[in-house]
mmCIF file of C-alpha atoms in Angstrom:
data_model
loop_
_atom_site.group_PDB
_atom_site.id
_atom_site.type_symbol
_atom_site.label_atom_id
_atom_site.label_comp_id
_atom_site.label_asym_id
_atom_site.label_seq_id
_atom_site.Cartn_x
_atom_site.Cartn_y
_atom_site.Cartn_z
ATOM 1 C CA MET A 3 -50.090 -46.689 -92.426
ATOM 2 C CA ARG A 4 -52.247 -49.078 -91.216
ATOM 3 C CA LEU A 5 -53.880 -48.357 -87.619
ATOM 4 C CA CYS A 6 -53.490 -51.102 -84.799
ATOM 5 C CA ASP A 7 -56.385 -52.824 -83.328
ATOM 6 C CA PHE A 8 -55.476 -52.771 -79.847
ATOM 7 C CA GLY A 9 -57.669 -54.168 -76.810
ATOM 8 C CA ALA A 10 -60.093 -52.690 -75.034
ATOM 9 C CA ASN A 11 -58.178 -50.323 -73.147
ATOM 10 C CA GLY A 12 -56.753 -49.557 -76.616
ATOM 11 C CA GLU A 13 -53.026 -50.811 -76.312
ATOM 12 C CA SER A 14 -51.896 -54.039 -76.834
ATOM 13 C CA SER A 15 -48.726 -55.324 -75.233
ATOM 14 C CA GLU A 16 -48.557 -58.102 -77.252
ATOM 15 C CA ALA A 17 -48.169 -55.882 -80.184
ATOM 16 C CA TRP A 18 -45.380 -54.004 -78.562
ATOM 17 C CA PRO A 19 -43.387 -56.219 -75.693
ATOM 18 C CA ASN A 20 -42.172 -52.818 -74.586
ATOM 19 C CA LEU A 21 -45.364 -51.115 -73.738
ATOM 20 C CA SER A 22 -45.251 -51.190 -69.658
ATOM 21 C CA ASP A 23 -41.745 -50.082 -69.752
ATOM 22 C CA ALA A 24 -42.805 -46.875 -72.215
ATOM 23 C CA ARG A 25 -45.764 -46.288 -69.687
ATOM 24 C CA ARG A 26 -43.100 -46.370 -66.730
ATOM 25 C CA GLU A 27 -41.089 -44.071 -68.348
ATOM 26 C CA VAL A 28 -44.330 -41.726 -69.445
ATOM 27 C CA SER A 29 -45.854 -41.724 -65.714
ATOM 28 C CA GLU A 30 -42.538 -41.466 -63.895
ATOM 29 C CA ARG A 31 -42.097 -37.921 -66.107
ATOM 30 C CA PHE A 32 -46.402 -36.881 -66.137
ATOM 31 C CA PRO A 33 -47.773 -37.544 -62.841
ATOM 32 C CA THR A 34 -50.819 -35.789 -63.426
ATOM 33 C CA LEU A 35 -50.867 -37.635 -66.703
ATOM 34 C CA ALA A 36 -51.027 -41.192 -64.909
ATOM 35 C CA ARG A 37 -53.322 -39.752 -62.697
ATOM 36 C CA ASP A 38 -55.602 -38.369 -65.052
ATOM 37 C CA GLY A 39 -55.261 -41.537 -67.314
ATOM 38 C CA TYR A 40 -53.872 -41.850 -71.534
ATOM 39 C CA GLN A 41 -53.189 -44.047 -73.847
ATOM 40 C CA ILE A 42 -49.544 -44.744 -75.849
ATOM 41 C CA THR A 43 -50.317 -44.541 -79.142
ATOM 42 C CA SER A 44 -46.872 -44.529 -80.748
ATOM 43 C CA PRO A 45 -43.893 -46.205 -80.179
ATOM 44 C CA ARG A 46 -40.487 -43.758 -78.975
ATOM 45 C CA ASP A 47 -39.130 -41.947 -82.176
ATOM 46 C CA ARG A 48 -36.328 -39.227 -82.136
ATOM 47 C CA HIS A 49 -36.855 -37.822 -85.419
ATOM 48 C CA TYR A 50 -40.104 -36.301 -84.730
ATOM 49 C CA ASN A 51 -41.392 -34.225 -81.948
ATOM 50 C CA CYS A 52 -44.930 -32.683 -81.301
ATOM 51 C CA VAL A 53 -44.790 -29.444 -83.603
ATOM 52 C CA ALA A 54 -44.301 -31.402 -85.710
ATOM 53 C CA TRP A 55 -47.033 -33.964 -84.791
ATOM 54 C CA ALA A 56 -49.414 -31.367 -84.924
ATOM 55 C CA LEU A 57 -48.464 -30.252 -88.181
ATOM 56 C CA ARG A 58 -48.891 -34.081 -89.628
ATOM 57 C CA ASP A 59 -45.285 -34.430 -90.202
ATOM 58 C CA ARG A 60 -43.763 -37.474 -88.851
ATOM 59 C CA SER A 61 -40.449 -37.589 -90.597
ATOM 60 C CA ASN A 62 -38.672 -33.786 -89.429
ATOM 61 C CA TRP A 63 -37.788 -32.623 -85.789
ATOM 62 C CA TRP A 64 -39.640 -28.870 -86.147
ATOM 63 C CA GLU A 65 -37.347 -26.839 -84.090
ATOM 64 C CA PRO A 66 -36.187 -23.106 -85.145
ATOM 65 C CA ALA A 67 -31.924 -22.691 -85.830
ATOM 66 C CA LEU A 68 -31.218 -26.318 -84.893
ATOM 67 C CA ASP A 69 -28.945 -28.527 -87.028
ATOM 68 C CA GLY A 70 -30.565 -31.440 -87.968
ATOM 69 C CA ALA A 71 -34.233 -29.633 -87.511
ATOM 70 C CA TYR A 72 -36.812 -28.343 -90.099
ATOM 71 C CA TRP A 73 -38.347 -24.688 -89.552
ATOM 72 C CA PRO A 74 -40.085 -22.909 -92.490
ATOM 73 C CA ARG A 75 -38.439 -19.476 -91.673
ATOM 74 C CA ASP A 76 -34.379 -18.513 -91.362
ATOM 75 C CA VAL A 77 -34.053 -17.529 -87.772
ATOM 76 C CA SER A 78 -30.993 -16.872 -85.939
ATOM 77 C CA ASP A 79 -30.434 -17.809 -82.244
ATOM 78 C CA ASP A 80 -30.348 -13.488 -81.291
ATOM 79 C CA GLU A 81 -34.125 -13.265 -82.497
ATOM 80 C CA LEU A 82 -34.779 -16.209 -79.829
ATOM 81 C CA GLU A 83 -32.769 -15.265 -77.051
ATOM 82 C CA ASP A 84 -35.788 -12.887 -75.429
ATOM 83 C CA GLY A 85 -38.105 -16.595 -76.044
ATOM 84 C CA ASP A 86 -39.160 -18.679 -78.550
ATOM 85 C CA LEU A 87 -42.847 -18.414 -78.106
ATOM 86 C CA PRO A 88 -43.518 -15.765 -80.183
ATOM 87 C CA GLU A 89 -41.654 -17.475 -83.265
ATOM 88 C CA TYR A 90 -43.719 -20.599 -82.756
ATOM 89 C CA GLU A 91 -46.738 -18.709 -82.914
ATOM 90 C CA ARG A 92 -45.731 -16.587 -86.137
ATOM 91 C CA VAL A 93 -45.386 -19.757 -87.420
ATOM 92 C CA PHE A 94 -48.672 -21.547 -86.562
ATOM 93 C CA ARG A 95 -50.163 -18.461 -87.989
ATOM 94 C CA ALA A 96 -48.732 -18.877 -90.968
ATOM 95 C CA LEU A 97 -50.156 -22.519 -90.984
ATOM 96 C CA GLY A 98 -53.658 -21.095 -90.772
ATOM 97 C CA PHE A 99 -54.232 -20.863 -87.088
ATOM 98 C CA GLU A 100 -55.849 -18.176 -85.223
ATOM 99 C CA ARG A 101 -55.702 -17.873 -81.524
ATOM 100 C CA CYS A 102 -59.122 -18.530 -79.991
ATOM 101 C CA ALA A 103 -60.680 -18.622 -76.611
ATOM 102 C CA ASP A 104 -61.091 -21.781 -75.063
ATOM 103 C CA GLY A 105 -60.239 -25.827 -76.237
ATOM 104 C CA ASN A 106 -63.904 -26.989 -76.555
ATOM 105 C CA LEU A 107 -64.621 -29.360 -79.539
ATOM 106 C CA VAL A 108 -66.184 -26.899 -82.178
ATOM 107 C CA ALA A 109 -66.985 -29.497 -85.469
ATOM 108 C CA GLY A 110 -64.868 -28.769 -88.587
ATOM 109 C CA PHE A 111 -62.317 -26.360 -86.686
ATOM 110 C CA GLU A 112 -59.168 -28.429 -84.963
ATOM 111 C CA LYS A 113 -57.408 -26.338 -82.811
ATOM 112 C CA ILE A 114 -54.068 -26.517 -80.919
ATOM 113 C CA ALA A 115 -52.470 -26.006 -77.038
ATOM 114 C CA VAL A 116 -49.843 -23.960 -76.807
ATOM 115 C CA TYR A 117 -47.825 -24.852 -73.643
ATOM 116 C CA ALA A 118 -45.308 -22.458 -72.314
ATOM 117 C CA ASN A 119 -43.563 -21.336 -69.716
ATOM 118 C CA ASN A 120 -43.646 -17.068 -70.335
ATOM 119 C CA ASP A 121 -41.965 -16.732 -73.484
ATOM 120 C CA ASP A 122 -40.654 -19.906 -73.781
ATOM 121 C CA PHE A 123 -42.279 -22.671 -75.995
ATOM 122 C CA ALA A 124 -42.608 -25.810 -74.052
ATOM 123 C CA HIS A 125 -45.249 -28.272 -76.327
ATOM 124 C CA VAL A 126 -48.072 -27.898 -78.200
ATOM 125 C CA ALA A 127 -51.182 -30.562 -78.095
ATOM 126 C CA TYR A 128 -53.490 -31.692 -81.419
ATOM 127 C CA GLN A 129 -57.197 -31.662 -80.703
ATOM 128 C CA ARG A 130 -58.923 -34.920 -82.168
ATOM 129 C CA PRO A 131 -62.309 -35.176 -83.537
ATOM 130 C CA ASP A 132 -63.148 -36.430 -80.468
ATOM 131 C CA GLY A 133 -62.259 -33.736 -78.553
ATOM 132 C CA SER A 134 -59.565 -36.295 -76.650
ATOM 133 C CA TRP A 135 -55.850 -34.372 -77.126
ATOM 134 C CA SER A 136 -52.733 -36.068 -79.021
ATOM 135 C CA SER A 137 -49.043 -35.193 -77.640
ATOM 136 C CA LYS A 138 -45.592 -36.050 -79.201
ATOM 137 C CA LEU A 139 -43.508 -36.243 -76.117
ATOM 138 C CA GLY A 140 -40.550 -35.088 -77.122
ATOM 139 C CA LYS A 141 -38.675 -38.083 -78.543
ATOM 140 C CA LEU A 142 -40.841 -40.499 -76.683
ATOM 141 C CA ASN A 143 -43.673 -41.894 -77.625
ATOM 142 C CA ASP A 144 -47.233 -40.075 -79.039
ATOM 143 C CA ILE A 145 -50.093 -40.186 -76.447
ATOM 144 C CA ARG A 146 -54.290 -39.942 -76.124
ATOM 145 C CA HIS A 147 -55.097 -37.640 -73.131
ATOM 146 C CA ASP A 148 -58.627 -36.621 -72.923
ATOM 147 C CA ASP A 149 -57.893 -33.199 -70.887
ATOM 148 C CA ALA A 150 -55.116 -30.599 -72.901
ATOM 149 C CA LYS A 151 -53.714 -30.140 -69.032
ATOM 150 C CA SER A 152 -53.046 -33.400 -68.089
ATOM 151 C CA VAL A 153 -49.382 -32.848 -69.282
ATOM 152 C CA SER A 154 -48.554 -29.766 -67.423
ATOM 153 C CA GLY A 155 -47.929 -29.493 -63.713
ATOM 154 C CA SER A 156 -45.438 -28.418 -61.111
ATOM 155 C CA THR A 157 -42.860 -31.104 -61.413
ATOM 156 C CA SER A 158 -39.648 -30.676 -63.073
ATOM 157 C CA THR A 159 -40.622 -32.893 -65.844
ATOM 158 C CA GLU A 160 -43.909 -31.808 -66.685
ATOM 159 C CA TYR A 161 -44.863 -29.096 -69.172
ATOM 160 C CA PRO A 162 -45.596 -25.910 -68.254
ATOM 161 C CA GLY A 163 -49.331 -24.530 -68.609
ATOM 162 C CA ILE A 164 -51.000 -24.015 -71.638
ATOM 163 C CA GLN A 165 -50.526 -20.361 -72.723
ATOM 164 C CA PHE A 166 -53.226 -19.999 -75.294
ATOM 165 C CA PHE A 167 -55.508 -21.974 -77.697
ATOM 166 C CA MET A 168 -55.445 -21.586 -81.439
ATOM 167 C CA THR A 169 -57.638 -22.890 -84.331
ATOM 168 C CA ARG A 170 -58.358 -23.460 -88.012
ATOM 169 C CA GLN A 171 -61.086 -25.356 -90.601
ATOM 170 C CA ARG A 172 -60.042 -28.621 -89.765
ATOM 171 C CA GLN A 173 -57.539 -30.726 -91.866
ATOM 172 C CA PRO A 174 -57.410 -34.429 -92.219
ATOM 173 C CA HIS A 175 -54.944 -35.826 -89.769
ATOM 174 C CA GLU A 176 -54.324 -39.414 -91.243
ATOM 175 C CA LEU A 177 -53.449 -40.880 -88.004
ATOM 176 C CA ALA A 178 -54.402 -38.614 -85.076
ATOM 177 C CA ASP A 179 -58.079 -38.776 -86.566
ATOM 178 C CA SER A 180 -58.462 -42.495 -87.185
ATOM 179 C CA GLU A 181 -61.410 -43.652 -84.510
ATOM 180 C CA SER A 182 -58.819 -45.456 -82.174
ATOM 181 C CA GLY A 183 -55.646 -42.826 -82.901
ATOM 182 C CA LEU A 184 -53.754 -45.588 -82.800
ATOM 183 C CA LEU A 185 -50.423 -47.246 -84.530
ATOM 184 C CA LEU A 186 -49.382 -49.960 -85.307
ATOM 185 C CA PRO A 187 -46.009 -49.889 -83.071
ATOM 186 C CA SER A 188 -44.321 -52.062 -85.513
ATOM 187 C CA THR A 189 -45.236 -50.104 -88.539
ATOM 188 C CA PRO A 190 -41.884 -49.258 -90.256
ATOM 189 C CA LYS A 191 -41.428 -45.713 -91.416
ATOM 190 C CA SER A 192 -38.771 -44.626 -93.720
ATOM 191 C CA HIS A 193 -37.099 -41.546 -92.877
ATOM 192 C CA ALA A 194 -35.543 -38.644 -95.535
ATOM 193 C CA MET B 18 -19.506 -51.524 -55.785
ATOM 194 C CA THR B 19 -19.535 -52.533 -52.227
ATOM 195 C CA VAL B 20 -15.695 -53.388 -51.944
ATOM 196 C CA LEU B 21 -14.758 -50.224 -53.152
ATOM 197 C CA VAL B 22 -17.753 -48.230 -50.920
ATOM 198 C CA ASP B 23 -15.898 -49.964 -48.175
ATOM 199 C CA THR B 24 -12.180 -48.826 -49.613
ATOM 200 C CA VAL B 25 -13.478 -45.486 -49.470
ATOM 201 C CA LEU B 26 -15.780 -44.853 -46.502
ATOM 202 C CA GLU B 27 -12.579 -44.035 -44.282
ATOM 203 C CA PRO B 28 -10.986 -41.667 -46.603
ATOM 204 C CA PRO B 29 -7.469 -39.454 -44.705
ATOM 205 C CA ALA B 30 -8.372 -37.254 -41.672
ATOM 206 C CA SER B 31 -6.882 -34.631 -43.316
ATOM 207 C CA LEU B 32 -9.417 -34.251 -45.911
ATOM 208 C CA GLY B 33 -12.047 -33.295 -43.834
ATOM 209 C CA THR B 34 -15.662 -32.525 -44.816
ATOM 210 C CA GLY B 35 -15.223 -32.714 -48.376
ATOM 211 C CA ALA B 36 -14.020 -36.070 -48.124
ATOM 212 C CA PHE B 37 -16.883 -36.824 -46.164
ATOM 213 C CA VAL B 38 -18.918 -35.529 -48.669
ATOM 214 C CA ALA B 39 -17.837 -37.834 -51.620
ATOM 215 C CA ALA B 40 -17.090 -41.131 -49.286
ATOM 216 C CA ASN B 41 -20.768 -41.230 -48.329
ATOM 217 C CA PRO B 42 -23.006 -40.773 -51.222
ATOM 218 C CA ARG B 43 -26.033 -42.380 -49.841
ATOM 219 C CA MET B 44 -26.192 -40.338 -46.934
ATOM 220 C CA GLU B 45 -25.072 -36.675 -47.801
ATOM 221 C CA LEU B 46 -25.455 -36.638 -51.972
ATOM 222 C CA GLY B 47 -29.061 -36.379 -52.095
ATOM 223 C CA THR B 48 -29.143 -32.447 -50.303
ATOM 224 C CA LEU B 49 -25.580 -32.017 -51.110
ATOM 225 C CA ALA B 50 -25.283 -28.107 -51.204
ATOM 226 C CA PRO B 51 -23.170 -25.520 -53.124
ATOM 227 C CA LEU B 52 -21.488 -25.236 -49.907
ATOM 228 C CA LYS B 53 -20.053 -28.757 -49.443
ATOM 229 C CA LEU B 54 -19.404 -28.522 -53.149
ATOM 230 C CA GLU B 55 -17.479 -25.751 -52.517
ATOM 231 C CA ALA B 56 -15.568 -27.406 -49.481
ATOM 232 C CA THR B 57 -14.546 -30.600 -51.788
ATOM 233 C CA ARG B 58 -13.421 -28.323 -53.970
ATOM 234 C CA GLN B 59 -11.105 -26.568 -51.891
ATOM 235 C CA MET B 60 -10.000 -29.784 -50.103
ATOM 236 C CA LEU B 61 -9.479 -30.873 -53.940
ATOM 237 C CA VAL B 62 -7.114 -28.029 -54.436
ATOM 238 C CA ALA B 63 -5.147 -28.347 -51.269
ATOM 239 C CA THR B 64 -4.078 -32.041 -51.968
ATOM 240 C CA GLN B 65 -0.941 -32.065 -53.314
ATOM 241 C CA PRO B 66 0.115 -33.760 -56.024
ATOM 242 C CA ARG B 67 -3.038 -35.014 -57.651
ATOM 243 C CA GLU B 68 -1.236 -37.909 -57.897
ATOM 244 C CA SER B 69 -0.851 -38.551 -54.206
ATOM 245 C CA ALA B 70 -3.138 -41.340 -52.737
ATOM 246 C CA SER B 71 -5.366 -39.163 -50.869
ATOM 247 C CA TYR B 72 -6.567 -37.483 -54.486
ATOM 248 C CA SER B 73 -6.954 -40.687 -55.361
ATOM 249 C CA ALA B 74 -9.003 -42.042 -52.495
ATOM 250 C CA VAL B 75 -11.383 -38.849 -52.522
ATOM 251 C CA MET B 76 -11.389 -39.654 -56.759
ATOM 252 C CA ARG B 77 -12.494 -43.502 -56.268
ATOM 253 C CA ALA B 78 -15.181 -42.043 -53.642
ATOM 254 C CA VAL B 79 -16.341 -39.353 -56.246
ATOM 255 C CA GLN B 80 -16.718 -42.825 -58.520
ATOM 256 C CA VAL B 81 -18.221 -44.524 -56.110
ATOM 257 C CA ALA B 82 -20.496 -41.651 -55.585
ATOM 258 C CA SER B 83 -21.339 -41.558 -59.094
ATOM 259 C CA ASN B 84 -22.368 -45.338 -59.769
ATOM 260 C CA SER B 85 -24.527 -45.569 -56.501
ATOM 261 C CA TYR B 86 -26.521 -42.189 -56.071
ATOM 262 C CA ARG B 87 -28.841 -43.432 -59.555
ATOM 263 C CA HIS B 88 -31.320 -44.828 -57.744
ATOM 264 C CA ASP B 89 -31.279 -43.292 -54.378
ATOM 265 C CA PHE B 90 -30.763 -39.536 -55.593
ATOM 266 C CA PRO B 91 -32.077 -39.457 -59.271
ATOM 267 C CA ALA B 92 -31.625 -35.616 -58.965
ATOM 268 C CA PHE B 93 -27.683 -35.496 -58.216
ATOM 269 C CA TYR B 94 -25.650 -34.635 -61.445
ATOM 270 C CA PHE B 95 -21.581 -34.603 -60.573
ATOM 271 C CA PRO B 96 -19.990 -31.395 -60.933
ATOM 272 C CA ILE B 97 -16.945 -32.008 -62.876
ATOM 273 C CA ALA B 98 -15.976 -29.243 -64.420
ATOM 274 C CA SER B 99 -16.907 -27.123 -61.720
ATOM 275 C CA LEU B 100 -15.334 -29.682 -59.078
ATOM 276 C CA ALA B 101 -12.486 -31.217 -60.689
ATOM 277 C CA PRO B 102 -11.593 -29.413 -64.014
ATOM 278 C CA ASP B 103 -8.473 -31.058 -64.119
ATOM 279 C CA LEU B 104 -9.495 -34.648 -63.466
ATOM 280 C CA PRO B 105 -10.082 -35.425 -67.347
ATOM 281 C CA ALA B 106 -5.885 -35.215 -67.646
ATOM 282 C CA ALA B 107 -5.411 -36.560 -64.070
ATOM 283 C CA HIS B 108 -7.200 -39.302 -64.509
ATOM 284 C CA PRO B 109 -8.289 -40.029 -67.724
ATOM 285 C CA GLU B 110 -9.993 -43.273 -67.633
ATOM 286 C CA LEU B 111 -12.195 -42.152 -64.216
ATOM 287 C CA ALA B 112 -13.500 -39.210 -66.168
ATOM 288 C CA ARG B 113 -14.256 -40.956 -68.872
ATOM 289 C CA VAL B 114 -16.572 -42.719 -66.713
ATOM 290 C CA LEU B 115 -18.290 -39.546 -65.106
ATOM 291 C CA LEU B 116 -18.588 -37.844 -68.374
ATOM 292 C CA ASP B 117 -20.194 -41.128 -69.813
ATOM 293 C CA ARG B 118 -22.574 -41.089 -66.501
ATOM 294 C CA LEU B 119 -23.285 -37.488 -67.034
ATOM 295 C CA ALA B 120 -24.173 -37.732 -70.405
ATOM 296 C CA GLY B 121 -26.551 -40.681 -69.891
ATOM 297 C CA GLU B 122 -28.230 -38.447 -67.360
ATOM 298 C CA LEU B 123 -28.316 -35.529 -69.692
ATOM 299 C CA GLU B 124 -29.991 -37.806 -72.232
ATOM 300 C CA HIS B 125 -32.070 -39.221 -69.787
ATOM 301 C CA ASP B 126 -33.748 -36.103 -67.704
ATOM 302 C CA THR B 127 -34.294 -34.660 -72.023
ATOM 303 C CA ALA B 128 -35.536 -37.585 -73.266
ATOM 304 C CA HIS B 129 -39.517 -35.854 -73.346
ATOM 305 C CA LEU B 130 -38.328 -32.396 -73.936
ATOM 306 C CA SER B 131 -40.619 -30.960 -76.844
ATOM 307 C CA VAL B 132 -37.557 -28.564 -77.376
ATOM 308 C CA ALA B 133 -33.876 -29.327 -78.096
ATOM 309 C CA ARG B 134 -32.300 -26.388 -76.997
ATOM 310 C CA ARG B 135 -34.250 -26.599 -73.552
ATOM 311 C CA ALA B 136 -31.699 -28.643 -72.016
ATOM 312 C CA SER B 137 -29.277 -26.315 -71.814
ATOM 313 C CA ARG B 138 -30.783 -25.391 -68.494
ATOM 314 C CA HIS B 139 -30.310 -29.075 -67.628
ATOM 315 C CA PRO B 140 -27.044 -29.614 -64.913
ATOM 316 C CA ALA B 141 -25.311 -31.747 -66.798
ATOM 317 C CA PHE B 142 -25.577 -29.977 -70.186
ATOM 318 C CA GLN B 143 -23.737 -26.780 -68.350
ATOM 319 C CA GLU B 144 -21.112 -29.312 -66.728
ATOM 320 C CA LEU B 145 -20.419 -30.810 -69.779
ATOM 321 C CA ALA B 146 -20.160 -27.724 -71.731
ATOM 322 C CA LYS B 147 -18.056 -26.096 -69.433
ATOM 323 C CA LEU B 148 -15.159 -28.619 -70.307
ATOM 324 C CA GLY B 149 -15.132 -27.309 -74.124
ATOM 325 C CA PRO B 150 -13.242 -29.884 -76.167
ATOM 326 C CA ILE B 151 -13.469 -32.677 -73.858
ATOM 327 C CA GLY B 152 -17.190 -32.166 -73.600
ATOM 328 C CA THR B 153 -17.440 -31.721 -77.576
ATOM 329 C CA ARG B 154 -15.784 -35.727 -77.839
ATOM 330 C CA VAL B 155 -18.015 -37.164 -75.399
ATOM 331 C CA ALA B 156 -21.114 -35.339 -77.394
ATOM 332 C CA LEU B 157 -19.867 -36.996 -80.419
ATOM 333 C CA ARG B 158 -18.880 -39.908 -78.701
ATOM 334 C CA ARG B 159 -22.860 -39.866 -77.424
ATOM 335 C CA LEU B 160 -24.285 -38.633 -81.031
ATOM 336 C CA ALA B 161 -22.827 -42.184 -82.737
ATOM 337 C CA ARG B 162 -24.889 -44.265 -80.259
ATOM 338 C CA SER B 163 -27.959 -42.108 -79.557
ATOM 339 C CA PRO B 164 -28.939 -39.590 -81.845
ATOM 340 C CA SER B 165 -30.465 -36.518 -80.615
ATOM 341 C CA PRO B 166 -31.608 -33.416 -81.469
ATOM 342 C CA VAL B 167 -30.339 -32.366 -77.147
ATOM 343 C CA TRP B 168 -26.731 -33.175 -78.559
ATOM 344 C CA LEU B 169 -27.213 -31.348 -82.190
ATOM 345 C CA TYR B 170 -27.720 -28.302 -80.560
ATOM 346 C CA PHE B 171 -25.006 -29.035 -77.201
ATOM 347 C CA LEU B 172 -22.898 -29.122 -80.310
ATOM 348 C CA GLN B 173 -23.808 -26.251 -82.422
ATOM 349 C CA HIS B 174 -24.053 -24.202 -78.927
ATOM 350 C CA VAL B 175 -20.561 -25.365 -77.656
ATOM 351 C CA THR B 176 -18.628 -25.211 -80.872
ATOM 352 C CA GLY B 177 -20.476 -22.082 -82.251
ATOM 353 C CA GLU B 178 -20.574 -23.961 -85.876
ATOM 354 C CA ARG B 179 -23.332 -25.238 -87.963
ATOM 355 C CA PRO B 180 -22.351 -27.783 -90.140
ATOM 356 C CA ALA B 181 -25.857 -29.443 -90.384
ATOM 357 C CA ALA B 182 -27.797 -26.093 -90.585
ATOM 358 C CA SER B 183 -28.603 -27.129 -94.450
ATOM 359 C CA THR B 184 -30.210 -30.075 -93.416
ATOM 360 C CA SER B 185 -33.862 -31.081 -91.775
ATOM 361 C CA SER B 186 -33.123 -34.851 -91.040
ATOM 362 C CA VAL B 187 -31.741 -35.727 -87.761
ATOM 363 C CA ASP B 188 -29.606 -38.871 -89.239
ATOM 364 C CA GLU B 189 -28.114 -36.155 -92.070
ATOM 365 C CA ALA B 190 -27.338 -33.840 -89.204
ATOM 366 C CA VAL B 191 -25.508 -36.287 -87.023
ATOM 367 C CA ARG B 192 -23.514 -37.956 -90.120
ATOM 368 C CA LEU B 193 -22.125 -34.305 -90.785
ATOM 369 C CA TRP B 194 -21.316 -33.321 -87.502
ATOM 370 C CA ARG B 195 -19.167 -36.865 -86.726
ATOM 371 C CA GLU B 196 -17.586 -35.855 -90.131
ATOM 372 C CA TRP B 197 -16.551 -32.576 -89.092
ATOM 373 C CA GLY B 198 -15.547 -34.029 -85.769
ATOM 374 C CA LYS B 199 -13.279 -36.746 -87.102
ATOM 375 C CA GLN B 200 -11.772 -33.340 -89.731
ATOM 376 C CA ARG B 201 -10.777 -31.889 -86.295
ATOM 377 C CA GLY B 202 -9.261 -34.733 -84.612
ATOM 378 C CA LEU B 203 -12.352 -35.030 -82.004
ATOM 379 C CA ALA B 204 -14.147 -38.152 -82.997
#
């Protein structure tokens, strides 16, 4: 995977003609993010979601009990009826994460921010080595944002608030850990 | 579109409030309340036969409403299953326009969701789900054009089946669901 050499603001409209459309779409849905500032770091991709991105997988959509999605455990709809947050946390724990107090940067450790509405999981963001955060917005783009809270808000399209943070020893994230953290939009990617 | 609006802005007086709501989308749809929807539904039920000129006029008004609300009233979703459940049988072409619009709204509004099953709370998802096999046909059609985990969840939610449970590939699941639809004459 080749990283893109973007301009001063971290984005290149030359390398990616649809960048302005992508920015408009993201900003409309996430007004707090638009106010706080963010960078788009990949093109849209419906093949993977935020959970996959936080766990270094760009080929699978991670979601329990969904056709065409990957999930490491067999889970029935009944088990998710009263809220799926415990199931997500169970999988994060199985992958080495433990709850931690906050999203402050700690050398040698990576953190994730888990967003939920009561017991309904909504989103997870990954902390980059420089302390900023990386989010995959559904089937839209990957973005980099300085404040983990920027993707949450009170509008119907923003994610709910952060329920908790989790941490584990930092493992390489080839794409999100790069200095620029930006992917070349035209990079071809194969899907299983 | 302007011609159509002019055509339907004066619905038959006998149709009452519901027709006014349907015929004045720019004035009313943004604040369309359940009571107004119910008034429209009652009006549609009371207007017999369904092939009458007045019924068609209101349906055209509904079509205009559906086509014109987008920029002014992005939060409006035409509740076809609740308001006019017989529409697909009575006016298949109009129903197709409305259902595709509904499906497009669902795709647009849920594109940023990280959890496909959360889309089940969207009013467009619920309206399409109420239509049963008709909604399934719409989902299979959209799945071919715009593959998405949301449509995969819609199909398994509405049909109760999981023909693609064994794959973790969105594209493979789309293929398996389309095959499932073809075998049942739904795609």
